[in-house]
Amino acid sequence: GCLASIAAALAPLSPAARADVEIIVCDNHSSDGTLALAQSADFPCVYRIVQPPEFFDNRTLNWHHGLSQAQGVWMMMLHADDLLAPGGLKAILRAARRQTHGSAVLLSGLIRTFSDETPPSRPKPFWPFPSLLSGEALRRRVLPFHCPFVPFTPMRRALYAQVGGLDARYELVQDWDLWIRMLAFGDVYAVPEEFGLWRQHGFSAKYATMFAQNHLELGVRLPALIPTLPPDVADDALDAQIVKVREWLPDAALESLTEGMPGRERIVSRPFPTREQAARAAQYYRQKMVTELYRLRLAGLGRLWAADSNPNPVPTDAS
């Protein structure tokens, strides 16, 4: 399905536009029919299949290897269970060209969510204008609490390398951690065009535990990742991650989840809410982040106008 969606997104592109597209499948030494399926694909653009030097039990290392093979100015991950929108590549290329010398380090478009049981949702977010969202504002006011970007978010390849790429200590929030580090160097160009479809899954017990541990560890590391983050905001953001843990693992104990984790003292010293308290707090944080994102999109209209009016835009460090 993923490869078929790429073929459909390539179809409406001109030959010149297809020449700007490179597709890389990184196969983690799979033992099923994945490699043969990838080898049978045929795309009217550069297409390569690569493998890491050995099987990586940590899938972040596999993704890091695949991204390290890219050659373009912009690149993005597309997980095997997600899909490009039919017009997704055209929209991504248009946004990338507009920001070639702009301040954006990430590109964001509309997405639809779906699952094996549900059809695709309406495109989200509900915002009809292009905007240039402040990277620093996102780092301080949104990303400590919530990651608003899907894994298939286009990013500047040179800056990805400059900040060290995906951090293999995480297997489920590695993109969130990456966006925090990258947005220290630039902004997000958001367009009201659909990029792709993000498949949502239920949680197995093992997955939920890993997700909870990743969120707690990221929450503890926020002051190091964002040195300008006020201490009270850092505490509130850690509480937001603890609330998520209670939602995903209602009967878990913070002590057992954080055993051996750096900074665990800070986690276990925080109050662990009841299920009812967590439900109310989760709703509060969700509404707070939705409101904050709309404020930043509104401010981004003016920032985009100012950037378009500036004949000498300031590029990022890794332009």
PDB file of N, CA, C and O in Angstrom, residues 28 35 44 49 71 92 108 120 129 141-142 163 173 230 240 258 263 268 279 281 294 304 307 317:
ATOM      1  N   ASN A  28      15.479  -3.670   6.575  1.00  0.00           N
ATOM      2  CA  ASN A  28      16.243  -4.066   7.762  1.00  0.00           C
ATOM      3  C   ASN A  28      16.452  -5.591   7.785  1.00  0.00           C
ATOM      4  O   ASN A  28      16.119  -6.262   8.759  1.00  0.00           O
ATOM      5  N   LEU A  35      11.555  -7.540   0.891  1.00  0.00           N
ATOM      6  CA  LEU A  35      12.624  -7.178  -0.038  1.00  0.00           C
ATOM      7  C   LEU A  35      12.222  -7.492  -1.475  1.00  0.00           C
ATOM      8  O   LEU A  35      12.434  -6.658  -2.370  1.00  0.00           O
ATOM      9  N   PRO A  44       9.180   6.015 -11.971  1.00  0.00           N
ATOM     10  CA  PRO A  44       9.794   6.891 -12.968  1.00  0.00           C
ATOM     11  C   PRO A  44      10.640   7.986 -12.331  1.00  0.00           C
ATOM     12  O   PRO A  44      10.474   9.180 -12.602  1.00  0.00           O
ATOM     13  N   ILE A  49      17.208   0.608  -3.287  1.00  0.00           N
ATOM     14  CA  ILE A  49      16.939  -0.233  -2.126  1.00  0.00           C
ATOM     15  C   ILE A  49      18.260  -0.423  -1.398  1.00  0.00           C
ATOM     16  O   ILE A  49      19.254  -0.827  -2.008  1.00  0.00           O
ATOM     17  N   GLN A  71      20.032  12.109  -0.877  1.00  0.00           N
ATOM     18  CA  GLN A  71      20.886  13.090  -1.558  1.00  0.00           C
ATOM     19  C   GLN A  71      20.237  14.460  -1.689  1.00  0.00           C
ATOM     20  O   GLN A  71      20.903  15.430  -2.036  1.00  0.00           O
ATOM     21  N   ILE A  92       4.334  18.752  -1.612  1.00  0.00           N
ATOM     22  CA  ILE A  92       5.621  18.805  -0.903  1.00  0.00           C
ATOM     23  C   ILE A  92       6.671  19.509  -1.742  1.00  0.00           C
ATOM     24  O   ILE A  92       7.429  20.359  -1.248  1.00  0.00           O
ATOM     25  N   SER A 108       5.151  21.375   6.752  1.00  0.00           N
ATOM     26  CA  SER A 108       3.991  20.705   7.336  1.00  0.00           C
ATOM     27  C   SER A 108       2.776  20.911   6.441  1.00  0.00           C
ATOM     28  O   SER A 108       2.514  22.018   5.977  1.00  0.00           O
ATOM     29  N   PRO A 120     -10.510   7.046   6.140  1.00  0.00           N
ATOM     30  CA  PRO A 120      -9.744   8.265   6.409  1.00  0.00           C
ATOM     31  C   PRO A 120     -10.617   9.393   6.951  1.00  0.00           C
ATOM     32  O   PRO A 120     -11.774   9.567   6.558  1.00  0.00           O
ATOM     33  N   PHE A 129      -4.874  28.643   5.470  1.00  0.00           N
ATOM     34  CA  PHE A 129      -3.877  29.580   4.955  1.00  0.00           C
ATOM     35  C   PHE A 129      -2.456  29.052   5.161  1.00  0.00           C
ATOM     36  O   PHE A 129      -2.183  28.387   6.162  1.00  0.00           O
ATOM     37  N   ARG A 141       6.531  26.500  23.611  1.00  0.00           N
ATOM     38  CA  ARG A 141       5.125  26.549  24.024  1.00  0.00           C
ATOM     39  C   ARG A 141       4.300  25.334  23.600  1.00  0.00           C
ATOM     40  O   ARG A 141       3.202  25.128  24.136  1.00  0.00           O
ATOM     41  N   VAL A 142       4.795  24.530  22.665  1.00  0.00           N
ATOM     42  CA  VAL A 142       3.999  23.391  22.180  1.00  0.00           C
ATOM     43  C   VAL A 142       4.746  22.072  22.341  1.00  0.00           C
ATOM     44  O   VAL A 142       4.266  21.129  22.976  1.00  0.00           O
ATOM     45  N   VAL A 163      22.400  18.325  13.384  1.00  0.00           N
ATOM     46  CA  VAL A 163      21.941  18.121  14.765  1.00  0.00           C
ATOM     47  C   VAL A 163      22.128  16.682  15.236  1.00  0.00           C
ATOM     48  O   VAL A 163      21.783  16.350  16.368  1.00  0.00           O
ATOM     49  N   VAL A 173       9.542   7.965  20.073  1.00  0.00           N
ATOM     50  CA  VAL A 173       9.420   9.428  20.046  1.00  0.00           C
ATOM     51  C   VAL A 173      10.662  10.054  19.414  1.00  0.00           C
ATOM     52  O   VAL A 173      10.969  11.215  19.658  1.00  0.00           O
ATOM     53  N   PRO A 230      11.547  27.827  30.722  1.00  0.00           N
ATOM     54  CA  PRO A 230      11.466  28.176  32.149  1.00  0.00           C
ATOM     55  C   PRO A 230      11.232  26.934  32.999  1.00  0.00           C
ATOM     56  O   PRO A 230      10.542  25.995  32.581  1.00  0.00           O
ATOM     57  N   ALA A 240       2.598  16.637  32.095  1.00  0.00           N
ATOM     58  CA  ALA A 240       1.781  16.258  30.938  1.00  0.00           C
ATOM     59  C   ALA A 240       2.150  14.861  30.441  1.00  0.00           C
ATOM     60  O   ALA A 240       1.277  14.085  30.020  1.00  0.00           O
ATOM     61  N   THR A 258      10.414   3.513  35.516  1.00  0.00           N
ATOM     62  CA  THR A 258      11.596   4.372  35.394  1.00  0.00           C
ATOM     63  C   THR A 258      12.857   3.759  35.980  1.00  0.00           C
ATOM     64  O   THR A 258      13.878   4.448  36.083  1.00  0.00           O
ATOM     65  N   GLY A 263      17.551  10.559  35.572  1.00  0.00           N
ATOM     66  CA  GLY A 263      16.622  11.574  36.033  1.00  0.00           C
ATOM     67  C   GLY A 263      15.345  11.042  36.638  1.00  0.00           C
ATOM     68  O   GLY A 263      14.380  11.800  36.829  1.00  0.00           O
ATOM     69  N   VAL A 268       9.625  10.385  39.779  1.00  0.00           N
ATOM     70  CA  VAL A 268       8.902   9.735  40.874  1.00  0.00           C
ATOM     71  C   VAL A 268       8.546  10.715  41.986  1.00  0.00           C
ATOM     72  O   VAL A 268       7.691  10.403  42.828  1.00  0.00           O
ATOM     73  N   ALA A 279      -7.709  11.936  33.161  1.00  0.00           N
ATOM     74  CA  ALA A 279      -8.641  12.212  32.065  1.00  0.00           C
ATOM     75  C   ALA A 279      -8.919  13.709  31.960  1.00  0.00           C
ATOM     76  O   ALA A 279      -8.938  14.276  30.853  1.00  0.00           O
ATOM     77  N   ALA A 281      -6.985  16.165  33.153  1.00  0.00           N
ATOM     78  CA  ALA A 281      -5.743  16.853  32.806  1.00  0.00           C
ATOM     79  C   ALA A 281      -5.417  16.674  31.325  1.00  0.00           C
ATOM     80  O   ALA A 281      -4.957  17.617  30.660  1.00  0.00           O
ATOM     81  N   TYR A 294      -3.170  27.313  17.049  1.00  0.00           N
ATOM     82  CA  TYR A 294      -3.920  28.272  16.226  1.00  0.00           C
ATOM     83  C   TYR A 294      -3.375  29.684  16.405  1.00  0.00           C
ATOM     84  O   TYR A 294      -3.319  30.472  15.458  1.00  0.00           O
ATOM     85  N   LEU A 304       4.961  35.085   7.512  1.00  0.00           N
ATOM     86  CA  LEU A 304       5.142  34.684   6.120  1.00  0.00           C
ATOM     87  C   LEU A 304       5.097  35.894   5.198  1.00  0.00           C
ATOM     88  O   LEU A 304       5.893  36.001   4.257  1.00  0.00           O
ATOM     89  N   ALA A 307       8.372  37.619   5.531  1.00  0.00           N
ATOM     90  CA  ALA A 307       9.439  36.868   4.864  1.00  0.00           C
ATOM     91  C   ALA A 307       9.348  37.029   3.351  1.00  0.00           C
ATOM     92  O   ALA A 307      10.368  37.182   2.675  1.00  0.00           O
ATOM     93  N   ASP A 317      21.380  27.811   9.337  1.00  0.00           N
ATOM     94  CA  ASP A 317      22.812  27.481   9.401  1.00  0.00           C
ATOM     95  C   ASP A 317      23.178  26.413   8.400  1.00  0.00           C
ATOM     96  O   ASP A 317      24.280  26.393   7.870  1.00  0.00           O
TER      97      ASP A 317
END
